[in-house]
mmCIF file of C-alpha atoms in Angstrom:
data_model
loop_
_atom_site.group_PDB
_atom_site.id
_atom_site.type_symbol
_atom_site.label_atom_id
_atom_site.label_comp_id
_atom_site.label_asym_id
_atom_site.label_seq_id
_atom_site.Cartn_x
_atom_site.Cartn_y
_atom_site.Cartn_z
ATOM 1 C CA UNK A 1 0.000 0.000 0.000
ATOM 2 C CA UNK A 2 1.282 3.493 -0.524
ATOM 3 C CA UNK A 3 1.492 5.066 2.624
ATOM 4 C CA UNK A 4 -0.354 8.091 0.750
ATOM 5 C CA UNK A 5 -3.866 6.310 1.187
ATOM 6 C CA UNK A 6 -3.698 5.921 4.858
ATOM 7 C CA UNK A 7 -4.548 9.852 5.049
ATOM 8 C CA UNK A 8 -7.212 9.200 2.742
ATOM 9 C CA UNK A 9 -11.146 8.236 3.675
ATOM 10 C CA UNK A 10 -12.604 6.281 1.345
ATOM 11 C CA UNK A 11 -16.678 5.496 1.515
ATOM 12 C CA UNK A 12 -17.025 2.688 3.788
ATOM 13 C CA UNK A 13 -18.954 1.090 0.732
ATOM 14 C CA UNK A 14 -15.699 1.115 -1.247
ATOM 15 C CA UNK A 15 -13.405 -0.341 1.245
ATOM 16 C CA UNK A 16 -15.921 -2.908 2.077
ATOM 17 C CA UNK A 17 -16.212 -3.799 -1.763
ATOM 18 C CA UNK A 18 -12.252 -3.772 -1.613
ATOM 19 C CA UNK A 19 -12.023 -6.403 0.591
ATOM 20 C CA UNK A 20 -14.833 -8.611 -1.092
ATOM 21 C CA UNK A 21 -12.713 -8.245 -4.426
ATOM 22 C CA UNK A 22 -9.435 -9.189 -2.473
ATOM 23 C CA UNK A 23 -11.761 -12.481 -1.178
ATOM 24 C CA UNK A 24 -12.549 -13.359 -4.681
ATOM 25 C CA UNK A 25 -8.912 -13.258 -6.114
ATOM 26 C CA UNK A 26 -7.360 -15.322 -3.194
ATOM 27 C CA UNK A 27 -10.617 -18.056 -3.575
ATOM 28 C CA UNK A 28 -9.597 -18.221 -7.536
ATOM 29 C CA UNK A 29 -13.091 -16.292 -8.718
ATOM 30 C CA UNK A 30 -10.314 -13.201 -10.782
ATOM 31 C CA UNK A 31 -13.502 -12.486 -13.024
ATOM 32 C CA UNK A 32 -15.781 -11.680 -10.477
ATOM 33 C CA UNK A 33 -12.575 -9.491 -8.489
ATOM 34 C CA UNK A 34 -12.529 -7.776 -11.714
ATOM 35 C CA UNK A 35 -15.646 -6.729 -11.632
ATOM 36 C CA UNK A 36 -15.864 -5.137 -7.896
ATOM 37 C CA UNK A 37 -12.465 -3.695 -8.650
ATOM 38 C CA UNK A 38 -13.765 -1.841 -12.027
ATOM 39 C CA UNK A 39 -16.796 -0.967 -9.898
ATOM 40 C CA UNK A 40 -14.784 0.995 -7.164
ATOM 41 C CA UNK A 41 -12.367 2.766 -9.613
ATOM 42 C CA UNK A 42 -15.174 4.387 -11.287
ATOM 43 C CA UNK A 43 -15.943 5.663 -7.457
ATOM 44 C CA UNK A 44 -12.609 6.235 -6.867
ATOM 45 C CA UNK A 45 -10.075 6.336 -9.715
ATOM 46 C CA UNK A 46 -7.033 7.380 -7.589
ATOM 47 C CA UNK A 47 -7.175 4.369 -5.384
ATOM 48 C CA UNK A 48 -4.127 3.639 -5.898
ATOM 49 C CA UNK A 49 -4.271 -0.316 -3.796
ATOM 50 C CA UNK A 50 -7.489 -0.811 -5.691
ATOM 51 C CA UNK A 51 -5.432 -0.055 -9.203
ATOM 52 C CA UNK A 52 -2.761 -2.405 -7.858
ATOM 53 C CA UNK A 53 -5.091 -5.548 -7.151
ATOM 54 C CA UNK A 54 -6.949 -4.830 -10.524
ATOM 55 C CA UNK A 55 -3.365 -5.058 -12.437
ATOM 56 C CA UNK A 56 -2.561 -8.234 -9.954
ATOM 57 C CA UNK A 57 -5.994 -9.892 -11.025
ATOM 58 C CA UNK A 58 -5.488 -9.271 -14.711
ATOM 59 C CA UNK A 59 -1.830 -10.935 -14.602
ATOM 60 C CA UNK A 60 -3.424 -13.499 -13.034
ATOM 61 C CA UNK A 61 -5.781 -13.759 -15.883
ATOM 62 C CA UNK A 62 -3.312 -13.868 -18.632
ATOM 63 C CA UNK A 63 -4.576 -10.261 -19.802
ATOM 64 C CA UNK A 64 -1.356 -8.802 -20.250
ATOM 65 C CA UNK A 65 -2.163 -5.377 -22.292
ATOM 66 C CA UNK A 66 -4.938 -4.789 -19.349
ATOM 67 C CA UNK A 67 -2.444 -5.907 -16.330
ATOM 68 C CA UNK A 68 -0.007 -3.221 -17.861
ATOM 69 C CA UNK A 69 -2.786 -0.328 -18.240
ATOM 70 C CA UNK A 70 -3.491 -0.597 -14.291
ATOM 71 C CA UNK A 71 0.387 -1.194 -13.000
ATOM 72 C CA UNK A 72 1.231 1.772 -15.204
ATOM 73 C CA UNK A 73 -1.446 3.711 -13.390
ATOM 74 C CA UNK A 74 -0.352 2.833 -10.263
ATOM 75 C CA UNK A 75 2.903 3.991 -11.104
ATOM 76 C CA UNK A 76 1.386 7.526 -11.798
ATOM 77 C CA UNK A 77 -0.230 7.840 -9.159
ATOM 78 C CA UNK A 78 3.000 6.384 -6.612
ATOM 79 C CA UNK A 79 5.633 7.399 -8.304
ATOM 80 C CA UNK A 80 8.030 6.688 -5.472
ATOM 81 C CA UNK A 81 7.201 3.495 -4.270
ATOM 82 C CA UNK A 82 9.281 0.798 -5.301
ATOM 83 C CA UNK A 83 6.764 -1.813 -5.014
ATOM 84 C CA UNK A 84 5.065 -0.227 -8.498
ATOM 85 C CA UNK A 85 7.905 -1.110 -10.489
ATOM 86 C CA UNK A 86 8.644 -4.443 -9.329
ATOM 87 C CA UNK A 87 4.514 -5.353 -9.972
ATOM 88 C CA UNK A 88 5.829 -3.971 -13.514
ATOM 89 C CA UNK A 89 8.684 -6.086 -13.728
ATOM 90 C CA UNK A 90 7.187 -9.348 -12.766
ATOM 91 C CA UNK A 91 4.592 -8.662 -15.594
ATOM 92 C CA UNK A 92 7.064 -8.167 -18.344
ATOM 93 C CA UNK A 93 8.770 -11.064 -16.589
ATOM 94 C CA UNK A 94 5.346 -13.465 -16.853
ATOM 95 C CA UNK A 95 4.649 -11.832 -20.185
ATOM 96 C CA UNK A 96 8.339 -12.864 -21.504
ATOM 97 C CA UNK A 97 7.567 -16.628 -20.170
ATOM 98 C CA UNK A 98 3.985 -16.323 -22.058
ATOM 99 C CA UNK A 99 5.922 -15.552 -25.212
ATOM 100 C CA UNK A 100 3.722 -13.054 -26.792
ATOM 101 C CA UNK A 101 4.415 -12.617 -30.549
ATOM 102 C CA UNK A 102 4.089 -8.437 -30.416
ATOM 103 C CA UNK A 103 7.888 -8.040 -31.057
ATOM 104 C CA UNK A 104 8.561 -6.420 -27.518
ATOM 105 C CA UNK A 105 11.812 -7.402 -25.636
ATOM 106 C CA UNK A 106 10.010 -7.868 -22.223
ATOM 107 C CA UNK A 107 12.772 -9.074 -20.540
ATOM 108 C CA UNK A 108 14.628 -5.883 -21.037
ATOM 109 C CA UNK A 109 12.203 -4.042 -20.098
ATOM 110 C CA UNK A 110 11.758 -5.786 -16.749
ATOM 111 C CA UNK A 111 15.687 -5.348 -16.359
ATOM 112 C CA UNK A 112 15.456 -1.706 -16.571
ATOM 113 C CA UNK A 113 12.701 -1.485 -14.475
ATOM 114 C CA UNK A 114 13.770 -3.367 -12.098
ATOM 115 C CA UNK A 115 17.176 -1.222 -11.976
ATOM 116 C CA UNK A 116 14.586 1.889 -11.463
ATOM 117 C CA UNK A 117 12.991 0.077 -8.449
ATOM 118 C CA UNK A 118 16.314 -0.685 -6.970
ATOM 119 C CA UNK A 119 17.639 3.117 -7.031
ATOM 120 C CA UNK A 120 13.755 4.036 -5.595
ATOM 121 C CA UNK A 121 14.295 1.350 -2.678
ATOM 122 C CA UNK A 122 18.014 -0.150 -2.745
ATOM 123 C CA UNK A 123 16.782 -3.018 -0.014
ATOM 124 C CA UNK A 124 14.431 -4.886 -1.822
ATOM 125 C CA UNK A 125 14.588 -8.020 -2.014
ATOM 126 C CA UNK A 126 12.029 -8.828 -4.144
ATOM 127 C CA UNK A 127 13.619 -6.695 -6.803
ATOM 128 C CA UNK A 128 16.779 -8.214 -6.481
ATOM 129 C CA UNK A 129 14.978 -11.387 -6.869
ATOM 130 C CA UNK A 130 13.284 -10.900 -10.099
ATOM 131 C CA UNK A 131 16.339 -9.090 -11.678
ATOM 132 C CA UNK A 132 18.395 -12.144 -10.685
ATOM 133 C CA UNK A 133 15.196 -14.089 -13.146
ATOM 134 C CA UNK A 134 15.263 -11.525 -15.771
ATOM 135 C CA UNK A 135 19.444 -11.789 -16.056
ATOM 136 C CA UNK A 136 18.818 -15.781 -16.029
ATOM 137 C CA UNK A 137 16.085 -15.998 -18.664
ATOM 138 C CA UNK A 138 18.844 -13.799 -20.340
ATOM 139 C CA UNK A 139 21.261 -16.419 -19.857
ATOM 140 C CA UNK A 140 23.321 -13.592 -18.309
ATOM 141 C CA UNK A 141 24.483 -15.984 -15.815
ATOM 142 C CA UNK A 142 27.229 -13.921 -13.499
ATOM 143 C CA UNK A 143 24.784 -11.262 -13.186
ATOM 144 C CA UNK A 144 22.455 -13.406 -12.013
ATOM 145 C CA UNK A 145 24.096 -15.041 -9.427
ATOM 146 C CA UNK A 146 25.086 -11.816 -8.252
ATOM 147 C CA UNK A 147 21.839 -10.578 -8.239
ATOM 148 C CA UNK A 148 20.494 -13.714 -6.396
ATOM 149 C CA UNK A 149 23.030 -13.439 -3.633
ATOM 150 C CA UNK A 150 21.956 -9.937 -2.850
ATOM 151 C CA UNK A 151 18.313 -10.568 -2.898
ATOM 152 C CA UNK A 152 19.366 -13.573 -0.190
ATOM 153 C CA UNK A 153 21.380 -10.632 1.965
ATOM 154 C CA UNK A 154 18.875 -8.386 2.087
ATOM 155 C CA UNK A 155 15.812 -10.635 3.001
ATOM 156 C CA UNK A 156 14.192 -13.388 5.778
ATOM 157 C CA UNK A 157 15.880 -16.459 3.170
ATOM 158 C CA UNK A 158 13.144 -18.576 4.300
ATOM 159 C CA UNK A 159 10.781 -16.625 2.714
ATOM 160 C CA UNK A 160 12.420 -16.151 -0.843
ATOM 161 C CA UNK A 161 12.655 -20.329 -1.831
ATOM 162 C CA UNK A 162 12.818 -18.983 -5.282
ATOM 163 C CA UNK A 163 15.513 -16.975 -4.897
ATOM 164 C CA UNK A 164 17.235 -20.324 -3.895
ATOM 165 C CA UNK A 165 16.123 -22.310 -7.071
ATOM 166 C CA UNK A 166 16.552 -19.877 -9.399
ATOM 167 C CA UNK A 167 20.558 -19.546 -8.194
ATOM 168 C CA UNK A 168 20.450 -23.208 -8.018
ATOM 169 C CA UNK A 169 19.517 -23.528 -11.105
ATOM 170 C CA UNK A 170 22.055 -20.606 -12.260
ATOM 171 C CA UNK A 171 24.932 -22.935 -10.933
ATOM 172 C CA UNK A 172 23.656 -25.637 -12.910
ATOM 173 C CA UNK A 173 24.040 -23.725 -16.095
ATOM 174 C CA UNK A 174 27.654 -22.707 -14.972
ATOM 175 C CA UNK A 175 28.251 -26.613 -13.821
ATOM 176 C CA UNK A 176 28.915 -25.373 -10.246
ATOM 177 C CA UNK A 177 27.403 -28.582 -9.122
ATOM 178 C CA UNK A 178 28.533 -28.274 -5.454
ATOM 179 C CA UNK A 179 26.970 -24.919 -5.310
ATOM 180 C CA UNK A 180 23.656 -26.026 -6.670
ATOM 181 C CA UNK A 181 23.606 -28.814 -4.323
ATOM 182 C CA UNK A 182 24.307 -26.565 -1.298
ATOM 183 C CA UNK A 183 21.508 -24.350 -2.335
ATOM 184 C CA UNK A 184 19.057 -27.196 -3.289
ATOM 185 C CA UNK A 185 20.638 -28.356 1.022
ATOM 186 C CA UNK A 186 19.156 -24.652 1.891
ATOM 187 C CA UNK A 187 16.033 -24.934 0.346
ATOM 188 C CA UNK A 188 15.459 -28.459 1.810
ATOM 189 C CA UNK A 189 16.308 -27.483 5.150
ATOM 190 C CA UNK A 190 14.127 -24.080 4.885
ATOM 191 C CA UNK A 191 11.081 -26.032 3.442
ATOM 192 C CA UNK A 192 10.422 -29.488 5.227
ATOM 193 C CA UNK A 193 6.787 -29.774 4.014
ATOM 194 C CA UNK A 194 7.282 -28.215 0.269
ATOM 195 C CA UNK A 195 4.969 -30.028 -2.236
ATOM 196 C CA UNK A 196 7.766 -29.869 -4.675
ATOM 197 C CA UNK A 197 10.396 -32.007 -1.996
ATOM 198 C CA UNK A 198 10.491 -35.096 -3.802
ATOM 199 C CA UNK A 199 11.359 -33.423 -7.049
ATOM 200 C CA UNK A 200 13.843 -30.915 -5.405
ATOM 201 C CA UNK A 201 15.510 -34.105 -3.887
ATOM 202 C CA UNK A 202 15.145 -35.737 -6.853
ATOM 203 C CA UNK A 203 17.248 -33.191 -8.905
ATOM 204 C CA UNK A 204 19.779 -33.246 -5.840
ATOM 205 C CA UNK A 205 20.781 -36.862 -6.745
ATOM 206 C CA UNK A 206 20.865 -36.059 -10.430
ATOM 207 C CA UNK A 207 23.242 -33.511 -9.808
ATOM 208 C CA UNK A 208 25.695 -35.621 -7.823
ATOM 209 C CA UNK A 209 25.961 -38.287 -10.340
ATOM 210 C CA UNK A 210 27.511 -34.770 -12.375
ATOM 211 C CA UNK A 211 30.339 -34.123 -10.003
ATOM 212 C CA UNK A 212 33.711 -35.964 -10.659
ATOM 213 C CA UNK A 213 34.981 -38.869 -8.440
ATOM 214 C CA UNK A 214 37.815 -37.016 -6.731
ATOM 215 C CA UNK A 215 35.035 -34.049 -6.117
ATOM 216 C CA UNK A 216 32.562 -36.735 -3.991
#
């Protein structure tokens, strides 16, 4: 939330209708979060959480081009809050992954972005985190890593596992296999109950059978 809107009243109406909408995305229902969230923009077109949640909803939804419109609003209307840009970012990031043929470079984008984001809030994890993804979809490899390991200094590592796999998965490119195995080790160890274990563990054992006899 920008810290802006907490000297703002909003109808009791709207903020009820906010939190229905936020029900309805975290139960699965985006369309009918969608709707509620159109519904109290035309009220209130400078809510700038509400613009947020709508762009959040629509990435959800695939709907790129309308997921843009709102994070781009936001950004407007917060122009100093970090956590704008990084919304951005992981967009152009998803929309990258999606591979849209409309002959933008979305990973770029996201890269400079997230660079923006960084100089607006130079502790953010998250940031670091998705810059580290953008560099690796790159195949930018060193970058990466470096990116990764900063994103791990700055935040609780327990609650960035992705940070984790992605460098993991960075060292695998790079064939540091004893440094993809000690941060396959972290991950383990941070996440007993991950649905994913088995697989992690899985890919642990495939990479040992890559490391060299006098390296066991």
């Amino acid at each position: 939330m920008d810290v802006t809107e907490l000297r703002r009243d909003y109808p009791d109406n709207v903020l009820r209708e906010f939190e229905k909408a936020r029900k309805d995305a975290r139960n699965g229902d985006f369309g009918r979060a969608a709707e509620r969230l159109l519904r109290i923009l035309n009220i209130e077109p400078d809510f700038y959480s509400a613009r947020v949640r709508l762009g959040m909803v629509y990435q959800a939804m695939a709907c790129y081009p309308e997921a843009e419109k709102q994070f781009l609003r936001a950004k407007e209307l917060s122009p100093n809050v970090a956590q704008s840009l990084v919304n951005l970012a992981g967009l152009y990031i998803g929309a990258a992954d999606a591979r849209l043929d409309d002959g933008r470079y979305y990973l770029s984008e996201a890269i400079a972005i997230l660079k923006e984001a960084i100089l607006a809030r130079p502790s953010s994890s998250i940031a670091y985190c998705l810059l580290g993804a953008a560099y690796f979809k790159t195949q930018s490899f060193e970058i990466a890593e470096e990116s990764l390991n900063k994103s791990m200094a700055l935040g609780i590592k327990s609650y960035f596992p992705e940070a984790r796999l992605m460098l993991a998965n960075v060292y695998i490119q790079q064939k540091k296999w004893e440094d993809a195995i000690e941060q396959l080790d972290g991950y383990l160890r941070e996440n007993p109950f991950g649905q994913d274990r088995r697989k992690i563990e899985d890919l642990r054992e495939e990479i040992k059978e890559n490391l060299k006899p006098n390296e066991k």
